[in-house]
Structures are given as structure tokens and as C-alpha cells.
Amino acid sequence: MSYLELQDVEKTFAQVHVIKGINLKVEKGEFVVFVGPSGCGKSTLLRMIAGLTEIDSGALLLDGRDITRLASSKRDLAMVFQSYALYPHMSVYDNMSFALRLANVDHAVIKQKVDRAAEILNLTNYLERTPRELSGGQRQRVAIGRAIVRAPKVFLFDEPLSNLDAALRGQTRVEIAQLHRELGATTIYVTHDQVEAMTLADRVVVLREGMIEQVGSPLELYDHPANQFVAQFIGTPPMNMVDSAVLPGVVGGDRKHDGFVGVRPENVQVLPAGEGRLAGRVDLVESLGNNTLIYASIAASTPRGVQIVAAQGKRTTLHAGDAVGLDIPPSSFHLFDRQGRSMANAL
């Protein structure tokens, strides 16, 4: 039996069907990430699990127990919010211990749990400070610590890094991954950032318009996307998607493919002009130090042609306007039909 299970869960707001029959099983100790564009329903789904938003129909089971109609305080879950949600007048210690004090837990036990959480999160020297005396990253660690001391069955994270700058996001992401390994806790994490999803998750749940598009490990989704949406949402830069009419004979032999051809940027080879199977012209070069992105247009029926992005792990002397050749190994093709569905066995 799965540790946490969603069975045909649905939600409607003012006649708008937001969550459309979600079925999902989460195993004990698993780190599952909900990812998708804004408005896809990922935060709503998390709030339904937390008990902050009512489930209209379906069932939610935790450790074999139906918690669908239980109050959030009775579900044995702990949530970390995007906005930290700390009490500004309380010290770090008081913020972290607040839920335990409400539950009349013994003071010695509270101190032991808070000290342990502070040690894990590198907050020991900040326990007497108030939130306004902390950085954004430290405040988020306090919010995480408040969840840890409760020792819940499941941790819920709602875009916890979105208020942090890029450097702090990277640092805190590493801390959350290390925390999960140390605690072995079951975790559900919501983000719109697919880099967070790829680096943190045991399994990724890709959502669109209130429905699950695909569930799998990060590399399963990257290597074997179920459809065009997942293919272009997972991966940075996104997968190139080209109408098969632009790449005649792409399948080879007498077989024709009517649909779209997806190619990861790292599989596009940039060659000197006159070489390769496609002729292109450089639109833009992004030099990122250890990586270079080359945007090139190939001739097509559209006025501006079709742009393809190539990623290479070396620097280049190319500039915008330079003519180049492009080649793509057929073994790297991802084929999709006109409805955007994967045709993994078409080649």
C-alpha cells in the first residue's frame, strides 16, 4: 500500500474545473515534485493535501487512513509556505516551537527538538533573533525548522524558494536536498522551476490545466517525454520542436513522418557553412562561460525561417549573421504526432 494516495481527486472554483480527477501514489520517504506552468493547479493540489482547500470529490489516504475530511491540524502534515509565514514579534526559537507549545508538549522535549532542528539548519546562533534580523534564506530555514520539529508524516513545500535571489535559491536547494537525505522524510514539493524539479525529485509530476501529463524520474521525463508539452517544459533550454515538413526524409527510407520532430539542444551539431544536412544562419550567441548557446535559423516556408538552439560545452567565434551548417543525429529525434503525442516507436 502506498504511503500517501490521491484517488480521483477533484476541485471546482465558481464552475471552473481546476483539479480534474488526479490519481497519484507517493511512497514513504519519497521526494515528489509537482511542476507545471502558472495556473496548472499544482499549489491548489498541495493545499488540498494539506487540508487548506476542501476536496470536492475523491479520496486522500495517508498511511492507510482516510484523511479526506479531516481538519488540517489533524492530518499529521507540515507545510512550508512561499511567504515564510513567520510571527514577526517572536524569536526564531519561539517561531520554531510555537506548534509544540500549543500542543502542550513538555518544555524539555521542545528544547531538544528545536535545538536539533537548529543544528541541522545551521540556525543555532540565531535562535534569539527575530525574523527581521535574518536574511531571506535564513527566514526560509526557520520556516523549514518549524516543520521539522513537528516530525510530520509528510512535508509539504509550496514554492519555498521563489522569494529568494538566484544565489540563495541554489544554496537553499542544496540544503533542502541534504535535509531530505538526512531525515528520510516523505516530501511533496511544488515549483514552477523545472531545474528545481530535476535536481530535487525522486519523481516529478508534470501538471497542466488540472491534469497529470506524466509522472516519472527526472531523467525518464527528459529522455522519454510522453508528449510535446512535457518535452518542451522539461529541459533548459527547451527541446527544439520542428514541423517534420521542414526536415524532409527525417525518418529515412520511404517512410514519412507527419508531425513534429523534437531535438534536445545538446544534440544539434554546429558545423562550418556548407557542411551538415541543414544550412542555417546564426541569430544569437549566448556565451555562458562553460556552455554556449547558438540560436540559428534554417530556411523554411515561414518568413523568418525556423529557429533551432544548439548547446555546446565549448566557446565559439561565431557571431550573429554568420552562415553555418547544422546536423542532427537521427538517433536523437523525438517524434510527435499532430496532436503532440509521443511516437516513441515510430523510428
CSV table of C-alpha atoms in Angstrom, one decimal:
chain,number,residue,atom,x,y,z
A,1,MET,CA,0.0,0.0,0.0
A,2,SER,CA,1.3,3.5,-0.9
A,3,TYR,CA,2.1,5.9,2.0
A,4,LEU,CA,0.1,8.8,0.5
A,5,GLU,CA,-2.6,8.2,-2.2
A,6,LEU,CA,-4.8,10.5,-4.1
A,7,GLN,CA,-7.9,8.8,-5.6
A,8,ASP,CA,-9.8,10.7,-8.3
A,9,VAL,CA,-9.4,14.0,-6.5
A,10,GLU,CA,-11.3,16.9,-8.0
A,11,LYS,CA,-11.8,20.6,-7.3
A,12,THR,CA,-14.0,23.3,-8.8
A,13,PHE,CA,-14.0,27.0,-8.1
A,14,ALA,CA,-17.0,29.0,-9.3
A,15,GLN,CA,-17.8,26.5,-12.0
A,16,VAL,CA,-14.2,26.4,-13.1
A,17,HIS,CA,-12.9,22.8,-13.0
A,18,VAL,CA,-9.4,23.4,-11.5
A,19,ILE,CA,-8.3,19.8,-10.5
A,20,LYS,CA,-9.6,17.1,-12.8
A,21,GLY,CA,-9.5,13.6,-11.3
A,22,ILE,CA,-6.0,13.3,-10.0
A,23,ASN,CA,-4.7,9.8,-9.2
A,24,LEU,CA,-1.3,9.6,-7.6
A,25,LYS,CA,0.6,7.3,-5.2
A,26,VAL,CA,3.5,8.5,-3.1
A,27,GLU,CA,5.8,6.0,-1.3
A,28,LYS,CA,7.2,6.5,2.1
A,29,GLY,CA,10.5,8.5,2.1
A,30,GLU,CA,9.9,9.7,-1.5
A,31,PHE,CA,10.6,13.2,-2.7
A,32,VAL,CA,7.9,14.1,-5.2
A,33,VAL,CA,7.8,17.4,-7.0
A,34,PHE,CA,4.7,18.9,-8.6
A,35,VAL,CA,5.8,21.1,-11.6
A,36,GLY,CA,4.0,23.0,-14.3
A,37,PRO,CA,3.2,26.4,-15.6
A,38,SER,CA,1.3,29.1,-13.6
A,39,GLY,CA,-2.3,28.2,-13.3
A,40,CYS,CA,-1.9,24.5,-13.8
A,41,GLY,CA,-3.3,23.6,-10.3
A,42,LYS,CA,-0.1,22.5,-8.5
A,43,SER,CA,-0.5,24.8,-5.5
A,44,THR,CA,-4.2,24.1,-5.3
A,45,LEU,CA,-3.5,20.4,-5.2
A,46,LEU,CA,-0.9,20.8,-2.5
A,47,ARG,CA,-3.3,22.8,-0.4
A,48,MET,CA,-5.9,20.1,-0.9
A,49,ILE,CA,-3.5,17.6,0.5
A,50,ALA,CA,-2.7,19.9,3.4
A,51,GLY,CA,-6.4,20.4,4.2
A,52,LEU,CA,-6.3,24.1,3.5
A,53,THR,CA,-8.6,23.7,0.4
A,54,GLU,CA,-11.5,21.4,0.6
A,55,ILE,CA,-11.6,18.3,-1.7
A,56,ASP,CA,-14.8,18.3,-3.7
A,57,SER,CA,-14.7,14.6,-4.6
A,58,GLY,CA,-12.3,11.7,-4.4
A,59,ALA,CA,-10.3,10.5,-1.5
A,60,LEU,CA,-7.0,11.2,0.2
A,61,LEU,CA,-5.3,8.4,2.1
A,62,LEU,CA,-2.3,8.7,4.4
A,63,ASP,CA,-0.6,5.6,5.8
A,64,GLY,CA,-3.8,3.6,5.2
A,65,ARG,CA,-6.1,6.2,6.9
A,66,ASP,CA,-8.7,8.2,5.0
A,67,ILE,CA,-7.9,11.9,5.9
A,68,THR,CA,-10.1,13.4,3.1
A,69,ARG,CA,-12.4,15.3,5.6
A,70,LEU,CA,-10.0,15.8,8.5
A,71,ALA,CA,-9.1,19.3,9.5
A,72,SER,CA,-5.6,20.3,8.5
A,73,SER,CA,-4.4,20.2,12.1
A,74,LYS,CA,-5.4,16.5,12.4
A,75,ARG,CA,-3.6,15.3,9.2
A,76,ASP,CA,0.0,15.0,10.6
A,77,LEU,CA,1.4,17.1,7.8
A,78,ALA,CA,3.6,20.2,7.9
A,79,MET,CA,3.6,22.9,5.3
A,80,VAL,CA,6.3,25.4,4.4
A,81,PHE,CA,4.9,28.4,2.6
A,82,GLN,CA,6.4,30.6,-0.1
A,83,SER,CA,5.9,33.7,2.2
A,84,TYR,CA,7.7,32.1,5.2
A,85,ALA,CA,4.6,32.9,7.4
A,86,LEU,CA,6.7,33.7,10.5
A,87,TYR,CA,5.5,35.7,13.5
A,88,PRO,CA,7.5,38.9,13.3
A,89,HIS,CA,7.4,39.6,17.0
A,90,MET,CA,8.6,36.2,18.1
A,91,SER,CA,12.2,35.0,18.2
A,92,VAL,CA,13.4,32.2,16.0
A,93,TYR,CA,13.2,29.8,18.9
A,94,ASP,CA,9.6,30.8,19.6
A,95,ASN,CA,8.6,30.6,15.9
A,96,MET,CA,10.0,27.1,15.7
A,97,SER,CA,8.5,25.9,18.9
A,98,PHE,CA,5.1,27.5,18.6
A,99,ALA,CA,3.1,24.5,17.4
A,100,LEU,CA,4.6,22.3,20.1
A,101,ARG,CA,3.8,24.8,22.8
A,102,LEU,CA,0.2,24.9,21.6
A,103,ALA,CA,0.1,21.1,21.9
A,104,ASN,CA,1.4,21.3,25.5
A,105,VAL,CA,4.5,19.3,24.7
A,106,ASP,CA,7.0,19.2,27.6
A,107,HIS,CA,9.4,22.1,27.6
A,108,ALA,CA,12.4,19.8,27.7
A,109,VAL,CA,11.2,17.9,24.7
A,110,ILE,CA,10.5,21.2,22.9
A,111,LYS,CA,14.1,22.4,23.6
A,112,GLN,CA,15.6,19.2,22.4
A,113,LYS,CA,13.6,19.2,19.1
A,114,VAL,CA,14.3,22.9,18.4
A,115,ASP,CA,18.0,22.6,19.2
A,116,ARG,CA,18.3,19.6,16.9
A,117,ALA,CA,16.4,21.3,14.0
A,118,ALA,CA,18.5,24.5,14.5
A,119,GLU,CA,21.7,22.3,14.3
A,120,ILE,CA,20.6,20.7,11.1
A,121,LEU,CA,19.7,24.0,9.5
A,122,ASN,CA,22.7,26.0,10.8
A,123,LEU,CA,20.4,28.3,12.9
A,124,THR,CA,21.9,27.6,16.4
A,125,ASN,CA,23.4,31.1,16.6
A,126,TYR,CA,20.2,32.8,15.5
A,127,LEU,CA,17.6,31.4,18.0
A,128,GLU,CA,17.2,34.6,19.9
A,129,ARG,CA,16.8,36.8,16.9
A,130,THR,CA,13.5,38.0,15.3
A,131,PRO,CA,12.7,37.4,11.6
A,132,ARG,CA,13.5,41.0,10.7
A,133,GLU,CA,17.1,40.4,11.8
A,134,LEU,CA,17.5,37.5,9.3
A,135,SER,CA,18.2,37.2,5.6
A,136,GLY,CA,15.6,35.7,3.3
A,137,GLY,CA,17.4,32.4,3.2
A,138,GLN,CA,17.6,32.2,7.0
A,139,ARG,CA,13.9,33.0,7.3
A,140,GLN,CA,13.1,30.2,5.0
A,141,ARG,CA,15.2,27.9,7.0
A,142,VAL,CA,13.3,28.9,10.2
A,143,ALA,CA,10.0,28.0,8.4
A,144,ILE,CA,11.5,24.6,7.5
A,145,GLY,CA,12.7,24.2,11.1
A,146,ARG,CA,9.2,24.9,12.3
A,147,ALA,CA,8.0,22.0,10.2
A,148,ILE,CA,10.9,19.7,11.2
A,149,VAL,CA,10.2,19.9,15.0
A,150,ARG,CA,6.6,18.7,14.4
A,151,ALA,CA,8.1,15.4,12.9
A,152,PRO,CA,5.1,15.1,10.5
A,153,LYS,CA,4.4,12.1,8.3
A,154,VAL,CA,4.7,14.3,5.2
A,155,PHE,CA,6.4,17.6,4.5
A,156,LEU,CA,4.7,19.9,2.0
A,157,PHE,CA,6.6,22.8,0.3
A,158,ASP,CA,4.8,25.4,-1.7
A,159,GLU,CA,7.4,27.2,-3.9
A,160,PRO,CA,9.7,27.9,-0.9
A,161,LEU,CA,12.5,29.4,-3.0
A,162,SER,CA,10.6,31.8,-5.2
A,163,ASN,CA,11.2,34.8,-3.0
A,164,LEU,CA,15.0,34.3,-2.9
A,165,ASP,CA,17.6,35.6,-5.3
A,166,ALA,CA,19.4,33.3,-7.7
A,167,ALA,CA,22.4,32.6,-5.4
A,168,LEU,CA,20.3,31.9,-2.4
A,169,ARG,CA,17.9,29.7,-4.4
A,170,GLY,CA,20.8,27.5,-5.4
A,171,GLN,CA,22.2,27.3,-1.9
A,172,THR,CA,18.8,26.6,-0.3
A,173,ARG,CA,18.0,24.0,-2.9
A,174,VAL,CA,21.1,22.1,-1.9
A,175,GLU,CA,20.2,22.4,1.8
A,176,ILE,CA,16.7,21.0,1.2
A,177,ALA,CA,18.2,18.1,-0.7
A,178,GLN,CA,20.6,17.4,2.1
A,179,LEU,CA,17.8,17.7,4.7
A,180,HIS,CA,15.7,15.2,2.9
A,181,ARG,CA,18.5,12.7,2.8
A,182,GLU,CA,19.2,13.2,6.5
A,183,LEU,CA,15.6,13.0,7.7
A,184,GLY,CA,14.4,10.4,5.1
A,185,ALA,CA,11.1,12.2,5.2
A,186,THR,CA,8.3,11.9,2.7
A,187,THR,CA,8.2,15.2,0.8
A,188,ILE,CA,5.9,16.8,-1.7
A,189,TYR,CA,7.3,20.0,-3.2
A,190,VAL,CA,5.6,22.5,-5.6
A,191,THR,CA,7.6,24.6,-8.0
A,192,HIS,CA,7.3,26.2,-11.5
A,193,ASP,CA,11.1,25.9,-11.9
A,194,GLN,CA,11.9,22.7,-13.7
A,195,VAL,CA,15.6,23.0,-12.6
A,196,GLU,CA,14.4,22.6,-9.0
A,197,ALA,CA,12.2,19.7,-10.1
A,198,MET,CA,15.1,17.9,-12.0
A,199,THR,CA,17.6,18.4,-9.2
A,200,LEU,CA,15.5,17.6,-6.1
A,201,ALA,CA,12.9,15.0,-7.1
A,202,ASP,CA,12.9,11.2,-6.9
A,203,ARG,CA,9.8,11.5,-9.1
A,204,VAL,CA,8.4,14.5,-11.0
A,205,VAL,CA,4.6,15.0,-11.6
A,206,VAL,CA,4.1,17.3,-14.6
A,207,LEU,CA,0.7,19.1,-14.4
A,208,ARG,CA,-1.2,21.1,-17.0
A,209,GLU,CA,-4.7,22.5,-16.7
A,210,GLY,CA,-5.5,20.4,-13.6
A,211,MET,CA,-4.4,17.1,-15.0
A,212,ILE,CA,-1.3,15.0,-14.8
A,213,GLU,CA,0.6,14.9,-18.1
A,214,GLN,CA,3.3,12.5,-17.0
A,215,VAL,CA,4.9,11.0,-13.8
A,216,GLY,CA,8.5,9.7,-13.7
A,217,SER,CA,12.0,10.2,-12.6
A,218,PRO,CA,13.6,13.4,-13.9
A,219,LEU,CA,15.7,11.6,-16.5
A,220,GLU,CA,12.7,9.4,-17.6
A,221,LEU,CA,10.8,12.6,-18.3
A,222,TYR,CA,13.9,14.2,-20.0
A,223,ASP,CA,14.7,11.1,-22.2
A,224,HIS,CA,11.2,9.8,-22.8
A,225,PRO,CA,8.6,12.6,-22.7
A,226,ALA,CA,5.0,11.4,-23.2
A,227,ASN,CA,4.0,14.4,-25.3
A,228,GLN,CA,5.2,17.7,-26.8
A,229,PHE,CA,4.2,19.7,-23.6
A,230,VAL,CA,6.4,17.6,-21.3
A,231,ALA,CA,9.2,17.6,-23.9
A,232,GLN,CA,9.4,21.4,-24.0
A,233,PHE,CA,8.7,22.0,-20.3
A,234,ILE,CA,11.4,19.7,-19.0
A,235,GLY,CA,14.9,20.8,-20.0
A,236,THR,CA,16.8,24.1,-20.3
A,237,PRO,CA,16.9,25.4,-23.0
A,238,PRO,CA,13.7,23.7,-24.1
A,239,MET,CA,13.7,21.0,-26.7
A,240,ASN,CA,13.7,22.3,-30.3
A,241,MET,CA,10.4,21.4,-31.9
A,242,VAL,CA,10.3,21.5,-35.7
A,243,ASP,CA,7.5,20.6,-38.1
A,244,SER,CA,8.5,17.4,-40.0
A,245,ALA,CA,7.8,19.2,-43.3
A,246,VAL,CA,10.9,21.4,-42.6
A,247,LEU,CA,13.1,18.3,-42.3
A,248,PRO,CA,12.2,16.1,-45.3
A,249,GLY,CA,13.2,12.5,-45.1
A,250,VAL,CA,13.8,12.8,-41.4
A,251,VAL,CA,12.7,9.2,-40.7
A,252,GLY,CA,14.7,7.8,-43.6
A,253,GLY,CA,13.9,5.4,-46.4
A,254,ASP,CA,10.4,5.6,-47.9
A,255,ARG,CA,8.7,6.2,-44.5
A,256,LYS,CA,7.3,9.6,-43.9
A,257,HIS,CA,6.5,11.3,-40.6
A,258,ASP,CA,3.7,13.7,-40.4
A,259,GLY,CA,4.0,15.6,-37.2
A,260,PHE,CA,6.8,17.3,-35.2
A,261,VAL,CA,10.4,16.4,-34.6
A,262,GLY,CA,11.9,17.2,-31.2
A,263,VAL,CA,15.6,17.6,-30.7
A,264,ARG,CA,17.5,18.5,-27.5
A,265,PRO,CA,19.8,21.4,-28.0
A,266,GLU,CA,22.9,19.3,-26.9
A,267,ASN,CA,22.2,17.0,-29.9
A,268,VAL,CA,22.4,19.8,-32.5
A,269,GLN,CA,25.8,19.9,-34.1
A,270,VAL,CA,27.0,23.3,-35.4
A,271,LEU,CA,29.4,22.9,-38.4
A,272,PRO,CA,31.1,25.2,-40.9
A,273,ALA,CA,28.9,26.6,-43.7
A,274,GLY,CA,28.4,24.0,-46.4
A,275,GLU,CA,28.6,21.1,-44.1
A,276,GLY,CA,25.8,19.1,-42.5
A,277,ARG,CA,22.4,18.3,-43.8
A,278,LEU,CA,20.9,21.7,-42.9
A,279,ALA,CA,22.0,25.3,-43.8
A,280,GLY,CA,21.5,27.9,-41.2
A,281,ARG,CA,22.4,31.4,-40.2
A,282,VAL,CA,23.3,32.5,-36.6
A,283,ASP,CA,20.7,34.7,-34.9
A,284,LEU,CA,22.3,35.0,-31.5
A,285,VAL,CA,25.2,33.6,-29.5
A,286,GLU,CA,24.9,33.3,-25.7
A,287,SER,CA,28.3,32.7,-24.1
A,288,LEU,CA,27.7,31.4,-20.6
A,289,GLY,CA,31.3,30.5,-19.8
A,290,ASN,CA,31.3,26.7,-19.5
A,291,ASN,CA,28.4,26.5,-22.0
A,292,THR,CA,27.5,28.2,-25.2
A,293,LEU,CA,24.0,28.5,-26.8
A,294,ILE,CA,23.8,29.2,-30.5
A,295,TYR,CA,20.5,30.2,-32.0
A,296,ALA,CA,20.4,29.7,-35.7
A,297,SER,CA,17.6,29.9,-38.3
A,298,ILE,CA,17.1,27.3,-41.0
A,299,ALA,CA,15.2,28.0,-44.3
A,300,ALA,CA,11.5,27.2,-44.2
A,301,SER,CA,8.2,28.4,-45.6
A,302,THR,CA,7.8,30.9,-42.8
A,303,PRO,CA,9.1,34.5,-43.5
A,304,ARG,CA,11.8,34.2,-40.7
A,305,GLY,CA,12.5,30.6,-41.1
A,306,VAL,CA,12.6,28.1,-38.2
A,307,GLN,CA,15.0,28.8,-35.2
A,308,ILE,CA,17.0,25.9,-33.7
A,309,VAL,CA,19.0,26.2,-30.5
A,310,ALA,CA,22.3,24.3,-30.2
A,311,ALA,CA,24.1,23.9,-26.8
A,312,GLN,CA,27.8,23.1,-26.8
A,313,GLY,CA,30.3,22.8,-24.0
A,314,LYS,CA,32.9,24.9,-25.6
A,315,ARG,CA,33.3,28.5,-26.7
A,316,THR,CA,32.8,29.8,-30.2
A,317,THR,CA,34.0,32.5,-32.5
A,318,LEU,CA,30.6,32.7,-34.3
A,319,HIS,CA,28.6,35.9,-34.4
A,320,ALA,CA,25.1,36.9,-35.4
A,321,GLY,CA,24.8,36.7,-39.2
A,322,ASP,CA,27.4,34.0,-39.8
A,323,ALA,CA,26.4,31.2,-42.1
A,324,VAL,CA,26.7,27.7,-40.5
A,325,GLY,CA,25.8,24.1,-41.2
A,326,LEU,CA,23.7,22.1,-38.8
A,327,ASP,CA,23.5,18.4,-38.3
A,328,ILE,CA,21.2,16.3,-36.1
A,329,PRO,CA,21.8,12.6,-35.5
A,330,PRO,CA,18.6,10.7,-36.3
A,331,SER,CA,19.1,8.6,-33.2
A,332,SER,CA,18.4,11.8,-31.1
A,333,PHE,CA,15.0,12.5,-32.7
A,334,HIS,CA,11.8,12.6,-30.6
A,335,LEU,CA,8.8,12.2,-32.9
A,336,PHE,CA,5.3,13.5,-32.1
A,337,ASP,CA,2.1,13.4,-34.0
A,338,ARG,CA,0.0,16.3,-34.9
A,339,GLN,CA,-1.8,16.1,-31.5
A,340,GLY,CA,1.5,16.4,-29.7
A,341,ARG,CA,1.6,12.8,-28.5
A,342,SER,CA,4.9,10.9,-28.5
A,343,MET,CA,5.6,8.4,-31.2
A,344,ALA,CA,8.5,6.7,-29.4
A,345,ASN,CA,8.3,3.6,-31.5
A,346,ALA,CA,7.9,5.3,-34.9
A,347,LEU,CA,11.6,5.2,-35.9
